[in-house]
Amino acid sequence: MKENTVYLTKNFENKYTYTGNDLGSVYSKDSTSFRVYAPTAESVILNLYEDGLQGEPYKIVKMEPAENGTYKTVVSGDLHKKYYTYTAKVNGKEREAVDPYAKAAGANGLRGMVVDLRATDPEGFAEEKRPEKINTTDAVIYELHIRDFSMDTSSGMKYKGKYKAFTEEGTVNGDNLKTGVEHIKELGVTHVHLLPSFDYGSVDETKLDVPQYNWGYDPVNYNVPEGSYSTDPFHGEVRIKEFKEMVQALHKSGLCVVMDVVYNHVFDAEEFCYQKIVPGYFFRMNGDTFSDASACGNETASNHLMVRKFMVDSLKYWAEEYHIDGFRFDLMAIHDITTMNEIRKALDEVDENILIYGEGWTAKESMLPKKERALKQYTYRMPGIAAFSDDIRDAVKGSVFEELEKGFVSGEKHLERLIQFGVTGAVGHSQLYRKNVSYKQKIPAPWAAAPSQCVNYTSCHDNYTLWDKLAISNQGKSQEELEAMNKLAIAIILTSQGIPFIHAGEEILRSKPDETKEYGYVEDSFNSSDEINSIKWDTKKEHLDIFSYYQGLIAFRKETKALRLRTKEEIEQYIKFLPIVPGLVSYVIKTEDEEVLIAYNAGKKEVTLELPKGSFGVYVNKIQAGTKILERAENHVVVAPVSAMVLKRN
Ligand code: CA
């Protein structure tokens, strides 16, 4: 089924595409201008309020029809902290809506707020710098929910569940071990990826004394920070300042900030502002029904030019105003490839080091023709944009769709080639596609044009945590055996080519236990309690060896350029896979300056590997990982069962 709408006709596009940069409210001390895109409206009224929630408008202004289907007005005076809405009359029906371009809002985002953005800057924010530029494959991403970070009593943080928790320095748990930002720094990642932190709808900001929890994949105001993470959601300027303080604190710690953006659907399509102002325009419609590729009740229409512009404007705004360093696109394949490429271009103008990656799939069928979708298989058509590798994710530990399915690290057979494919960062390698190789497991065609287009991971907020998945699919195994699998899994992720991605808390065996569930753990904790979701910092001591292993692997990766190759050609030229033995993947990366030998042994028996001539240092073994040589090896080396081994010639 393909969209059939007047909004996609050339005639409509020619007449009603506004290209100016003054949509929304544009503040100055003397006056504020308002412009809204409402091509099908008979009239639009601006309502000005003193309060973000209560009371009648203190002023009503009829807006004038202006260029390309927009309505415009200018109101004199200093409107900083005044709240506002639009009332659009379409087909004889009047509906009041928040400004789609609102930069600030009152509680629950029902009214926009005019804001003097300069008054929201924390001290030094205008001059603050993003962390030093690194190459894309040098990034190590840490995916974190703002509330999970600080809610547990063991966090040692004062501002529980708030942006401000990120500004707290020197926080520790009861064992005096680092928590919070200090812990993230200690781990060594480069990017903190925050789950949705724009204004979303599933938490009532007026009832923050009642425990509420949601991941936040339900957008209301795309250009406003979420209110429940601020200390005061009733005053629009507070959340902006506190969000900026969070970014500033992370930057000060050398950490880049990635926002999880959910442009693919909204919380409530009928109540969404653009739906009230231009019915049917923001979404893909099947007649009167919302098409639903998101499985959340609707899908947005990035192929409609003013929706595309809305996304581009919004992303540029976050990058420029909040100094955001990267964006993760939820259900990216609901968006069209043209839009994603335009986003890359627009963000390049702000800073070409801004990361862009996303889920290269939809949740359900879309009305967008398949060849236009930003699917994983088309990643190579979107230079500078990466997709999550579900290939390596499921090969390492078993499918996320089959609870009991095992993966390579838990002894599943015939996954060696898929692991090899993962090692290449989805760019492929001639050794993998030779006609005479007859392995049972099929591998996908290369979908990345460069390793910088591939995000490698074993777990994220969705589905079971890595630990829980291993526990469920390997019943009867000891803690020690499961820990060995976990270590092998992360060793594969952190030594593969591409961009490694870690689910926050994975490094201290994060778990979401719940006895009422079939397998004893929560798979989809999007609205579970804090008790289930929060990071339990007091488990750090117990799992310090796992933490050190993650930390050591990251440090080794940072020190070893061969693990961070930048092109498909380098991967083809420098990597040589050694013959596959069931349960064993091993390869050499030999660049001009480095020679690294890597082995992943998922088998139950130790394996003896022949080494090239000369002396090698072992940096990673079953027990430890790091930048110090653990032992020296010549001629051959023994790889323990269920373990990774990494050696470097020196
Ligand atoms: Ca909200």
GROMACS .gro file of N, CA and C in nm, residues 279-386:
model
  324
  279PRO      N    1  -0.433   1.880   0.965
  279PRO     CA    2  -0.473   1.739   0.981
  279PRO      C    3  -0.418   1.649   0.869
  280GLY      N    4  -0.363   1.537   0.910
  280GLY     CA    5  -0.317   1.437   0.813
  280GLY      C    6  -0.181   1.464   0.752
  281TYR      N    7  -0.123   1.581   0.779
  281TYR     CA    8   0.001   1.614   0.711
  281TYR      C    9   0.124   1.549   0.773
  282PHE      N   10   0.129   1.542   0.903
  282PHE     CA   11   0.250   1.496   0.972
  282PHE      C   12   0.267   1.345   0.963
  283PHE      N   13   0.158   1.275   0.928
  283PHE     CA   14   0.158   1.129   0.934
  283PHE      C   15   0.133   1.066   0.798
  284ARG      N   16   0.171   0.941   0.785
  284ARG     CA   17   0.131   0.864   0.668
  284ARG      C   18  -0.006   0.806   0.698
  285MET      N   19  -0.100   0.834   0.609
  285MET     CA   20  -0.238   0.794   0.631
  285MET      C   21  -0.280   0.693   0.525
  286ASN      N   22  -0.359   0.597   0.570
  286ASN     CA   23  -0.422   0.503   0.478
  286ASN      C   24  -0.570   0.540   0.479
  287GLY      N   25  -0.608   0.631   0.390
  287GLY     CA   26  -0.743   0.688   0.398
  287GLY      C   27  -0.752   0.770   0.525
  288ASP      N   28  -0.846   0.735   0.612
  288ASP     CA   29  -0.860   0.808   0.738
  288ASP      C   30  -0.784   0.741   0.852
  289THR      N   31  -0.718   0.631   0.821
  289THR     CA   32  -0.650   0.554   0.926
  289THR      C   33  -0.502   0.588   0.929
  290PHE      N   34  -0.447   0.594   1.051
  290PHE     CA   35  -0.303   0.618   1.063
  290PHE      C   36  -0.228   0.490   1.027
  291SER      N   37  -0.137   0.501   0.933
  291SER     CA   38  -0.048   0.388   0.906
  291SER      C   39   0.040   0.372   1.031
  292ASP      N   40   0.087   0.250   1.058
  292ASP     CA   41   0.145   0.224   1.189
  292ASP      C   42   0.274   0.142   1.186
  293ALA      N   43   0.372   0.188   1.112
  293ALA     CA   44   0.498   0.115   1.104
  293ALA      C   45   0.573   0.114   1.237
  294SER      N   46   0.535   0.201   1.330
  294SER     CA   47   0.605   0.207   1.459
  294SER      C   48   0.547   0.108   1.560
  295ALA      N   49   0.428   0.054   1.529
  295ALA     CA   50   0.353  -0.030   1.625
  295ALA      C   51   0.315   0.049   1.749
  296CYS      N   52   0.316   0.181   1.737
  296CYS     CA   53   0.276   0.267   1.849
  296CYS      C   54   0.154   0.350   1.809
  297GLY      N   55   0.087   0.311   1.700
  297GLY     CA   56  -0.037   0.377   1.662
  297GLY      C   57  -0.028   0.474   1.546
  298ASN      N   58   0.093   0.508   1.504
  298ASN     CA   59   0.107   0.603   1.392
  298ASN      C   60   0.249   0.599   1.340
  299GLU      N   61   0.270   0.656   1.223
  299GLU     CA   62   0.406   0.675   1.171
  299GLU      C   63   0.411   0.811   1.105
  300THR      N   64   0.521   0.882   1.128
  300THR     CA   65   0.534   1.016   1.070
  300THR      C   66   0.578   1.005   0.924
  301ALA      N   67   0.567   1.119   0.853
  301ALA     CA   68   0.588   1.119   0.708
  301ALA      C   69   0.706   1.208   0.671
  302SER      N   70   0.827   1.155   0.692
  302SER     CA   71   0.947   1.234   0.661
  302SER      C   72   0.955   1.271   0.514
  303ASN      N   73   0.884   1.196   0.429
  303ASN     CA   74   0.884   1.224   0.285
  303ASN      C   75   0.796   1.344   0.251
  304HIS      N   76   0.717   1.395   0.347
  304HIS     CA   77   0.643   1.520   0.326
  304HIS      C   78   0.739   1.634   0.358
  305LEU      N   79   0.753   1.727   0.265
  305LEU     CA   80   0.865   1.821   0.273
  305LEU      C   81   0.872   1.902   0.402
  306MET      N   82   0.756   1.940   0.457
  306MET     CA   83   0.762   2.021   0.579
  306MET      C   84   0.783   1.936   0.705
  307VAL      N   85   0.762   1.804   0.691
  307VAL     CA   86   0.799   1.714   0.801
  307VAL      C   87   0.951   1.694   0.797
  308ARG      N   88   1.001   1.675   0.675
  308ARG     CA   89   1.147   1.663   0.658
  308ARG      C   90   1.216   1.787   0.714
  309LYS      N   91   1.164   1.904   0.678
  309LYS     CA   92   1.223   2.028   0.728
  309LYS      C   93   1.213   2.035   0.881
  310PHE      N   94   1.100   1.989   0.933
  310PHE     CA   95   1.081   1.990   1.078
  310PHE      C   96   1.190   1.908   1.147
  311MET      N   97   1.219   1.791   1.093
  311MET     CA   98   1.323   1.705   1.151
  311MET      C   99   1.460   1.771   1.141
  312VAL      N  100   1.490   1.823   1.023
  312VAL     CA  101   1.621   1.887   1.004
  312VAL      C  102   1.636   2.006   1.099
  313ASP      N  103   1.533   2.090   1.106
  313ASP     CA  104   1.538   2.209   1.193
  313ASP      C  105   1.556   2.168   1.339
  314SER      N  106   1.483   2.066   1.379
  314SER     CA  107   1.486   2.021   1.518
  314SER      C  108   1.625   1.969   1.555
  315LEU      N  109   1.682   1.886   1.469
  315LEU     CA  110   1.814   1.829   1.498
  315LEU      C  111   1.922   1.936   1.502
  316LYS      N  112   1.913   2.031   1.407
  316LYS     CA  113   2.010   2.141   1.406
  316LYS      C  114   1.999   2.223   1.533
  317TYR      N  115   1.874   2.241   1.576
  317TYR     CA  116   1.850   2.318   1.699
  317TYR      C  117   1.916   2.252   1.820
  318TRP      N  118   1.895   2.121   1.835
  318TRP     CA  119   1.957   2.051   1.949
  318TRP      C  120   2.109   2.057   1.939
  319ALA      N  121   2.161   2.041   1.820
  319ALA     CA  122   2.307   2.041   1.803
  319ALA      C  123   2.365   2.178   1.834
  320GLU      N  124   2.297   2.283   1.791
  320GLU     CA  125   2.351   2.418   1.808
  320GLU      C  126   2.321   2.474   1.946
  321GLU      N  127   2.196   2.463   1.988
  321GLU     CA  128   2.157   2.527   2.115
  321GLU      C  129   2.206   2.448   2.236
  322TYR      N  130   2.205   2.315   2.227
  322TYR     CA  131   2.240   2.232   2.343
  322TYR      C  132   2.377   2.163   2.328
  323HIS      N  133   2.444   2.186   2.216
  323HIS     CA  134   2.577   2.130   2.192
  323HIS      C  135   2.575   1.976   2.192
  324ILE      N  136   2.469   1.918   2.138
  324ILE     CA  137   2.457   1.772   2.132
  324ILE      C  138   2.555   1.717   2.028
  325ASP      N  139   2.616   1.603   2.061
  325ASP     CA  140   2.724   1.548   1.978
  325ASP      C  141   2.683   1.428   1.894
  326GLY      N  142   2.559   1.385   1.906
  326GLY     CA  143   2.518   1.270   1.826
  326GLY      C  144   2.371   1.242   1.843
  327PHE      N  145   2.316   1.170   1.746
  327PHE     CA  146   2.174   1.137   1.750
  327PHE      C  147   2.154   0.990   1.713
  328ARG      N  148   2.071   0.923   1.792
  328ARG     CA  149   2.036   0.784   1.765
  328ARG      C  150   1.890   0.782   1.722
  329PHE      N  151   1.863   0.732   1.602
  329PHE     CA  152   1.728   0.735   1.547
  329PHE      C  153   1.652   0.607   1.576
  330ASP      N  154   1.545   0.625   1.650
  330ASP     CA  155   1.455   0.514   1.678
  330ASP      C  156   1.383   0.476   1.547
  331LEU      N  157   1.370   0.348   1.521
  331LEU     CA  158   1.303   0.298   1.399
  331LEU      C  159   1.335   0.386   1.277
  332MET      N  160   1.462   0.396   1.250
  332MET     CA  161   1.510   0.487   1.144
  332MET      C  162   1.450   0.455   1.007
  333ALA      N  163   1.417   0.327   0.984
  333ALA     CA  164   1.368   0.288   0.851
  333ALA      C  165   1.227   0.339   0.822
  334ILE      N  166   1.163   0.402   0.922
  334ILE     CA  167   1.035   0.469   0.893
  334ILE      C  168   1.065   0.598   0.816
  335HIS      N  169   1.186   0.649   0.833
  335HIS     CA  170   1.226   0.768   0.759
  335HIS      C  171   1.280   0.728   0.623
  336ASP      N  172   1.273   0.822   0.529
  336ASP     CA  173   1.323   0.792   0.395
  336ASP      C  174   1.472   0.827   0.386
  337ILE      N  175   1.537   0.762   0.292
  337ILE     CA  176   1.682   0.778   0.276
  337ILE      C  177   1.719   0.924   0.244
  338THR      N  178   1.637   0.989   0.161
  338THR     CA  179   1.666   1.129   0.126
  338THR      C  180   1.669   1.216   0.251
  339THR      N  181   1.572   1.197   0.339
  339THR     CA  182   1.568   1.276   0.462
  339THR      C  183   1.693   1.251   0.546
  340MET      N  184   1.730   1.124   0.562
  340MET     CA  185   1.847   1.094   0.644
  340MET      C  186   1.972   1.159   0.585
  341ASN      N  187   1.986   1.156   0.453
  341ASN     CA  188   2.103   1.218   0.391
  341ASN      C  189   2.100   1.370   0.408
  342GLU      N  190   1.981   1.429   0.404
  342GLU     CA  191   1.972   1.575   0.427
  342GLU      C  192   2.006   1.610   0.570
  343ILE      N  193   1.968   1.521   0.662
  343ILE     CA  194   2.002   1.543   0.803
  343ILE      C  195   2.154   1.542   0.821
  344ARG      N  196   2.219   1.444   0.758
  344ARG     CA  197   2.366   1.437   0.766
  344ARG      C  198   2.428   1.567   0.716
  345LYS      N  199   2.377   1.614   0.603
  345LYS     CA  200   2.432   1.736   0.542
  345LYS      C  201   2.413   1.856   0.635
  346ALA      N  202   2.292   1.867   0.690
  346ALA     CA  203   2.263   1.981   0.779
  346ALA      C  204   2.349   1.976   0.905
  347LEU      N  205   2.368   1.856   0.960
  347LEU     CA  206   2.448   1.846   1.083
  347LEU      C  207   2.597   1.865   1.055
  348ASP      N  208   2.639   1.829   0.935
  348ASP     CA  209   2.778   1.855   0.896
  348ASP      C  210   2.809   2.004   0.904
  349GLU      N  211   2.708   2.085   0.873
  349GLU     CA  212   2.730   2.230   0.879
  349GLU      C  213   2.749   2.278   1.022
  350VAL      N  214   2.694   2.205   1.117
  350VAL     CA  215   2.715   2.240   1.259
  350VAL      C  216   2.849   2.184   1.305
  351ASP      N  217   2.869   2.054   1.283
  351ASP     CA  218   2.993   1.987   1.322
  351ASP      C  219   2.995   1.850   1.257
  352GLU      N  220   3.093   1.827   1.173
  352GLU     CA  221   3.090   1.701   1.098
  352GLU      C  222   3.123   1.579   1.184
  353ASN      N  223   3.162   1.605   1.309
  353ASN     CA  224   3.187   1.492   1.398
  353ASN      C  225   3.063   1.442   1.471
  354ILE      N  226   2.951   1.506   1.447
  354ILE     CA  227   2.827   1.462   1.511
  354ILE      C  228   2.793   1.321   1.462
  355LEU      N  229   2.773   1.231   1.557
  355LEU     CA  230   2.741   1.092   1.522
  355LEU      C  231   2.594   1.081   1.482
  356ILE      N  232   2.567   0.998   1.382
  356ILE     CA  233   2.429   0.964   1.348
  356ILE      C  234   2.422   0.813   1.331
  357TYR      N  235   2.333   0.751   1.407
  357TYR     CA  236   2.312   0.607   1.390
  357TYR      C  237   2.168   0.575   1.427
  358GLY      N  238   2.122   0.460   1.383
  358GLY     CA  239   1.983   0.429   1.413
  358GLY      C  240   1.948   0.285   1.388
  359GLU      N  241   1.823   0.256   1.421
  359GLU     CA  242   1.771   0.122   1.401
  359GLU      C  243   1.727   0.111   1.255
  360GLY      N  244   1.794   0.025   1.180
  360GLY     CA  245   1.764   0.013   1.037
  360GLY      C  246   1.647  -0.078   1.009
  361TRP      N  247   1.541  -0.060   1.083
  361TRP     CA  248   1.422  -0.142   1.061
  361TRP      C  249   1.297  -0.065   1.105
  362THR      N  250   1.180  -0.118   1.070
  362THR     CA  251   1.053  -0.065   1.120
  362THR      C  252   0.997  -0.171   1.214
  363ALA      N  253   0.894  -0.135   1.292
  363ALA     CA  254   0.833  -0.234   1.381
  363ALA      C  255   0.723  -0.310   1.307
  364LYS      N  256   0.653  -0.240   1.220
  364LYS     CA  257   0.550  -0.305   1.138
  364LYS      C  258   0.561  -0.252   0.996
  365GLU      N  259   0.470  -0.293   0.910
  365GLU     CA  260   0.477  -0.254   0.769
  365GLU      C  261   0.450  -0.103   0.754
  366SER      N  262   0.529  -0.041   0.667
  366SER     CA  263   0.514   0.103   0.643
  366SER      C  264   0.450   0.129   0.508
  367MET      N  265   0.395   0.250   0.490
  367MET     CA  266   0.341   0.287   0.359
  367MET      C  267   0.450   0.346   0.270
  368LEU      N  268   0.569   0.366   0.327
  368LEU     CA  269   0.680   0.416   0.246
  368LEU      C  270   0.734   0.300   0.163
  369PRO      N  271   0.750   0.319   0.031
  369PRO     CA  272   0.805   0.210  -0.050
  369PRO      C  273   0.938   0.161   0.007
  370LYS      N  274   0.958   0.030   0.004
  370LYS     CA  275   1.074  -0.030   0.069
  370LYS      C  276   1.207   0.031   0.023
  371LYS      N  277   1.220   0.055  -0.106
  371LYS     CA  278   1.349   0.103  -0.158
  371LYS      C  279   1.381   0.245  -0.110
  372GLU      N  280   1.281   0.315  -0.057
  372GLU     CA  281   1.306   0.450  -0.005
  372GLU      C  282   1.336   0.451   0.145
  373ARG      N  283   1.318   0.338   0.212
  373ARG     CA  284   1.334   0.336   0.357
  373ARG      C  285   1.481   0.332   0.399
  374ALA      N  286   1.511   0.397   0.510
  374ALA     CA  287   1.648   0.397   0.564
  374ALA      C  288   1.675   0.265   0.636
  375LEU      N  289   1.665   0.157   0.562
  375LEU     CA  290   1.684   0.023   0.615
  375LEU      C  291   1.833  -0.008   0.632
  376LYS      N  292   1.861  -0.101   0.724
  376LYS     CA  293   1.998  -0.145   0.745
  376LYS      C  294   2.063  -0.188   0.614
  377GLN      N  295   1.990  -0.262   0.533
  377GLN     CA  296   2.048  -0.313   0.409
  377GLN      C  297   2.088  -0.202   0.311
  378TYR      N  298   2.035  -0.080   0.333
  378TYR     CA  299   2.070   0.034   0.248
  378TYR      C  300   2.165   0.131   0.315
  379THR      N  301   2.223   0.091   0.427
  379THR     CA  302   2.311   0.181   0.500
  379THR      C  303   2.418   0.240   0.409
  380TYR      N  304   2.471   0.158   0.318
  380TYR     CA  305   2.576   0.206   0.227
  380TYR      C  306   2.530   0.324   0.141
  381ARG      N  307   2.397   0.344   0.131
  381ARG     CA  308   2.347   0.458   0.054
  381ARG      C  309   2.337   0.585   0.139
  382MET      N  310   2.376   0.575   0.267
  382MET     CA  311   2.367   0.690   0.358
  382MET      C  312   2.503   0.716   0.423
  383PRO      N  313   2.596   0.773   0.347
  383PRO     CA  314   2.730   0.796   0.402
  383PRO      C  315   2.725   0.879   0.530
  384GLY      N  316   2.804   0.840   0.627
  384GLY     CA  317   2.808   0.916   0.752
  384GLY      C  318   2.696   0.881   0.848
  385ILE      N  319   2.621   0.777   0.816
  385ILE     CA  320   2.512   0.731   0.903
  385ILE      C  321   2.533   0.582   0.930
  386ALA      N  322   2.520   0.542   1.056
  386ALA     CA  323   2.544   0.403   1.092
  386ALA      C  324   2.414   0.335   1.133
   0.00000   0.00000   0.00000
